[in-house]
Amino acid sequence: MLYPPTHYEKFRKSFDIMDPDSDIPTYGRRVPSRVLPTALCIYVLEPSEDLSQHNLSKFALERSGQRFLWSIHQERAKDKHGVIDGFSNLDEILPQGFLERTKSRGMICGWTPQVDVFAHQAIGGFISHCGWNSILESLWHGVPITTWPMYAEQQINALDMVKDLGLAVELKLDYRRGTGILVGADEIKKTLRNLMDKRNPVKTNVMEMKEKNRKAVVHGGSSFDSIGCFIVDILSQKLP
């Protein structure tokens, strides 16, 4: 976030999606402009294809042969407690016969407690938009993810997870909601199978990170000590 003024001073323009990859401090590799947060880069938006993409996702999930838990909710539809609610009639949004064909291996719900789901031993992977909270929650429980970013900083989070850290399987790094670009059903199906492959080294890396996470928060761990130093620093400040 501190680098854009330097970029502008050097090139006399903001980032553009067509720019070559940039050397940005803190990143171990050159960063493609197409994964930078929307606020930092110039994008040409086309008519939205979100409904078509939703349909392709359904077909891919069915054809993958994987067991799944799918949380589907209506944006801006909340119940009296402020919780985002699910669709009242799934037949209106799913392909004809989808529920019948997948009933033995799939579960569809509205809002779901994500952390509780990750903690369940049956969960072998997670299709993620790559928000940082979801990334931390999945790593804490050792659940590998496949990257499908949508907006904000999610694209560059996906780059970190796939290219720098080796903690995620790439579906897309530069997908951006509302651009009119579609991710094909075959591509989604192939990535799901890759995510669930027990031989995938990402699974080993994620389990190692799970253990490191837990060591960091116990007495003597890096996070434990850092929070302790922060508290000591605050308490040592003189009141005005």
Coordinates of C-alpha atoms in Angstrom, one line a residue, residues 46-210:
E46 CA -17.7 -5.6 -19.2
P47 CA -21.4 -6.6 -18.7
S48 CA -21.6 -9.1 -15.8
E49 CA -21.7 -12.8 -16.5
D50 CA -22.3 -13.8 -12.8
L51 CA -25.4 -15.8 -13.5
S52 CA -23.7 -17.8 -16.3
Q53 CA -20.7 -18.4 -14.1
H54 CA -23.0 -19.7 -11.3
N55 CA -24.5 -22.2 -13.7
L56 CA -21.1 -23.4 -14.9
S57 CA -20.1 -23.9 -11.3
K58 CA -23.1 -26.1 -10.6
F59 CA -22.3 -28.4 -13.6
A60 CA -18.6 -28.6 -12.6
L61 CA -19.5 -29.5 -9.0
E62 CA -21.8 -32.3 -10.2
R63 CA -19.3 -33.7 -12.7
S64 CA -16.4 -33.7 -10.3
G65 CA -17.7 -36.7 -8.5
Q66 CA -16.6 -35.1 -5.1
R67 CA -18.6 -35.0 -2.0
F68 CA -19.5 -31.5 -1.1
L69 CA -21.1 -29.0 1.3
W70 CA -22.3 -26.0 -0.7
S71 CA -23.4 -22.8 1.1
I72 CA -25.7 -20.8 -1.2
H73 CA -27.3 -17.6 0.0
Q74 CA -29.0 -14.5 -1.4
E75 CA -27.0 -11.4 -1.3
R76 CA -28.8 -8.7 0.8
A77 CA -31.3 -11.2 2.0
K78 CA -31.2 -11.3 5.8
D79 CA -33.4 -12.7 8.5
K80 CA -34.6 -10.9 11.6
H81 CA -31.3 -11.6 13.4
G82 CA -29.3 -10.1 10.6
V83 CA -28.0 -13.4 9.3
I84 CA -27.8 -13.8 5.5
D85 CA -30.4 -16.4 4.6
G86 CA -30.5 -19.1 2.0
F87 CA -32.8 -19.5 -0.9
S88 CA -36.3 -20.8 0.1
N89 CA -36.7 -22.8 -3.2
L90 CA -33.4 -24.3 -4.5
D91 CA -35.2 -25.7 -7.6
E92 CA -35.4 -22.1 -8.9
I93 CA -31.6 -21.8 -9.1
L94 CA -30.3 -25.3 -9.6
P95 CA -30.3 -27.3 -12.8
Q96 CA -33.2 -29.7 -13.2
G97 CA -32.6 -32.9 -11.3
F98 CA -29.4 -31.6 -9.6
L99 CA -30.6 -32.3 -6.1
E100 CA -31.7 -35.8 -6.9
R101 CA -28.5 -36.7 -8.8
T102 CA -26.2 -35.4 -6.0
K103 CA -28.3 -36.3 -2.9
S104 CA -26.0 -39.2 -1.9
R105 CA -22.8 -37.1 -1.9
G106 CA -23.8 -33.4 -1.5
M107 CA -25.4 -31.1 1.1
I108 CA -26.7 -27.6 0.3
C109 CA -27.4 -25.0 3.0
G110 CA -27.7 -21.3 3.5
W111 CA -25.4 -19.5 6.0
T112 CA -23.0 -21.9 7.7
P113 CA -20.5 -21.5 10.6
Q114 CA -17.3 -21.7 8.5
V115 CA -14.9 -22.4 11.3
D116 CA -17.0 -25.3 12.7
V117 CA -17.1 -26.8 9.2
F118 CA -13.3 -26.5 8.8
A119 CA -12.8 -28.3 12.1
H120 CA -14.7 -31.4 10.9
Q121 CA -12.5 -34.3 9.9
A122 CA -14.5 -34.9 6.7
I123 CA -13.5 -31.6 5.1
G124 CA -10.7 -32.2 2.6
G125 CA -10.7 -28.9 0.7
F126 CA -12.2 -25.5 0.3
I127 CA -13.0 -23.4 -2.7
S128 CA -12.1 -19.9 -1.5
H129 CA -12.5 -16.3 -2.6
C130 CA -9.2 -15.8 -0.7
G131 CA -10.3 -13.2 1.9
W132 CA -7.6 -13.2 4.5
N133 CA -9.9 -14.3 7.4
S134 CA -11.0 -17.4 5.4
I135 CA -7.3 -18.1 4.6
L136 CA -6.3 -18.0 8.2
E137 CA -9.2 -20.1 9.3
S138 CA -8.6 -22.8 6.7
L139 CA -4.8 -22.9 7.5
W140 CA -5.5 -23.1 11.3
H141 CA -7.5 -26.3 10.6
G142 CA -5.2 -27.7 7.9
V143 CA -7.8 -27.4 5.1
P144 CA -6.2 -26.8 1.7
I145 CA -7.9 -24.3 -0.6
T146 CA -8.3 -23.6 -4.3
T147 CA -8.2 -20.0 -5.3
W148 CA -11.1 -18.2 -6.8
P149 CA -10.8 -14.5 -5.9
M150 CA -13.5 -12.0 -6.6
Y151 CA -12.6 -8.5 -5.5
A152 CA -10.6 -6.2 -3.1
E153 CA -7.3 -7.7 -2.2
Q154 CA -8.3 -11.3 -2.8
Q155 CA -6.3 -11.6 -6.1
I156 CA -3.0 -10.7 -4.5
N157 CA -3.8 -13.0 -1.5
A158 CA -4.3 -15.8 -4.1
L159 CA -0.9 -15.0 -5.6
D160 CA 0.8 -15.2 -2.2
M161 CA -0.9 -18.5 -1.4
V162 CA -0.1 -20.2 -4.7
K163 CA 3.2 -18.8 -5.9
D164 CA 5.1 -17.7 -2.8
L165 CA 3.8 -20.0 -0.1
G166 CA 2.7 -23.1 -1.9
L167 CA -0.4 -23.4 0.4
A168 CA -3.2 -23.4 -2.3
V169 CA -4.1 -24.9 -5.6
E170 CA -4.6 -22.4 -8.4
L171 CA -8.0 -22.2 -10.1
K172 CA -7.6 -18.5 -10.9
L173 CA -5.4 -15.8 -9.6
D174 CA -6.8 -12.9 -11.5
Y175 CA -10.5 -13.6 -11.7
R176 CA -12.5 -10.5 -10.9
R177 CA -16.3 -10.4 -10.4
G178 CA -18.1 -8.2 -13.0
T179 CA -15.5 -8.4 -15.8
G180 CA -17.6 -10.8 -17.9
I181 CA -14.9 -13.5 -17.9
L182 CA -16.1 -17.0 -17.3
V183 CA -14.3 -19.9 -15.7
G184 CA -15.2 -23.1 -17.6
A185 CA -16.8 -26.1 -16.0
D186 CA -14.0 -28.5 -17.1
E187 CA -11.4 -26.2 -15.6
I188 CA -13.3 -26.1 -12.2
K189 CA -13.7 -29.9 -12.3
K190 CA -10.0 -30.5 -13.0
T191 CA -9.0 -28.2 -10.2
L192 CA -11.3 -29.8 -7.7
R193 CA -9.8 -33.2 -8.4
N194 CA -6.3 -31.7 -8.1
L195 CA -7.3 -30.2 -4.7
M196 CA -8.6 -33.5 -3.4
D197 CA -5.6 -35.6 -4.7
K198 CA -3.9 -37.0 -1.6
R199 CA -0.5 -36.8 -3.4
N200 CA -0.7 -33.1 -3.9
P201 CA 2.2 -31.4 -2.0
V202 CA -0.1 -28.5 -1.1
K203 CA -1.8 -30.9 1.4
T204 CA 1.5 -31.6 3.2
N205 CA 2.4 -27.9 3.2
V206 CA -0.9 -26.9 4.7
M207 CA -0.6 -29.5 7.5
E208 CA 2.8 -28.3 8.3
M209 CA 1.5 -24.7 8.5
K210 CA -1.3 -25.9 10.8

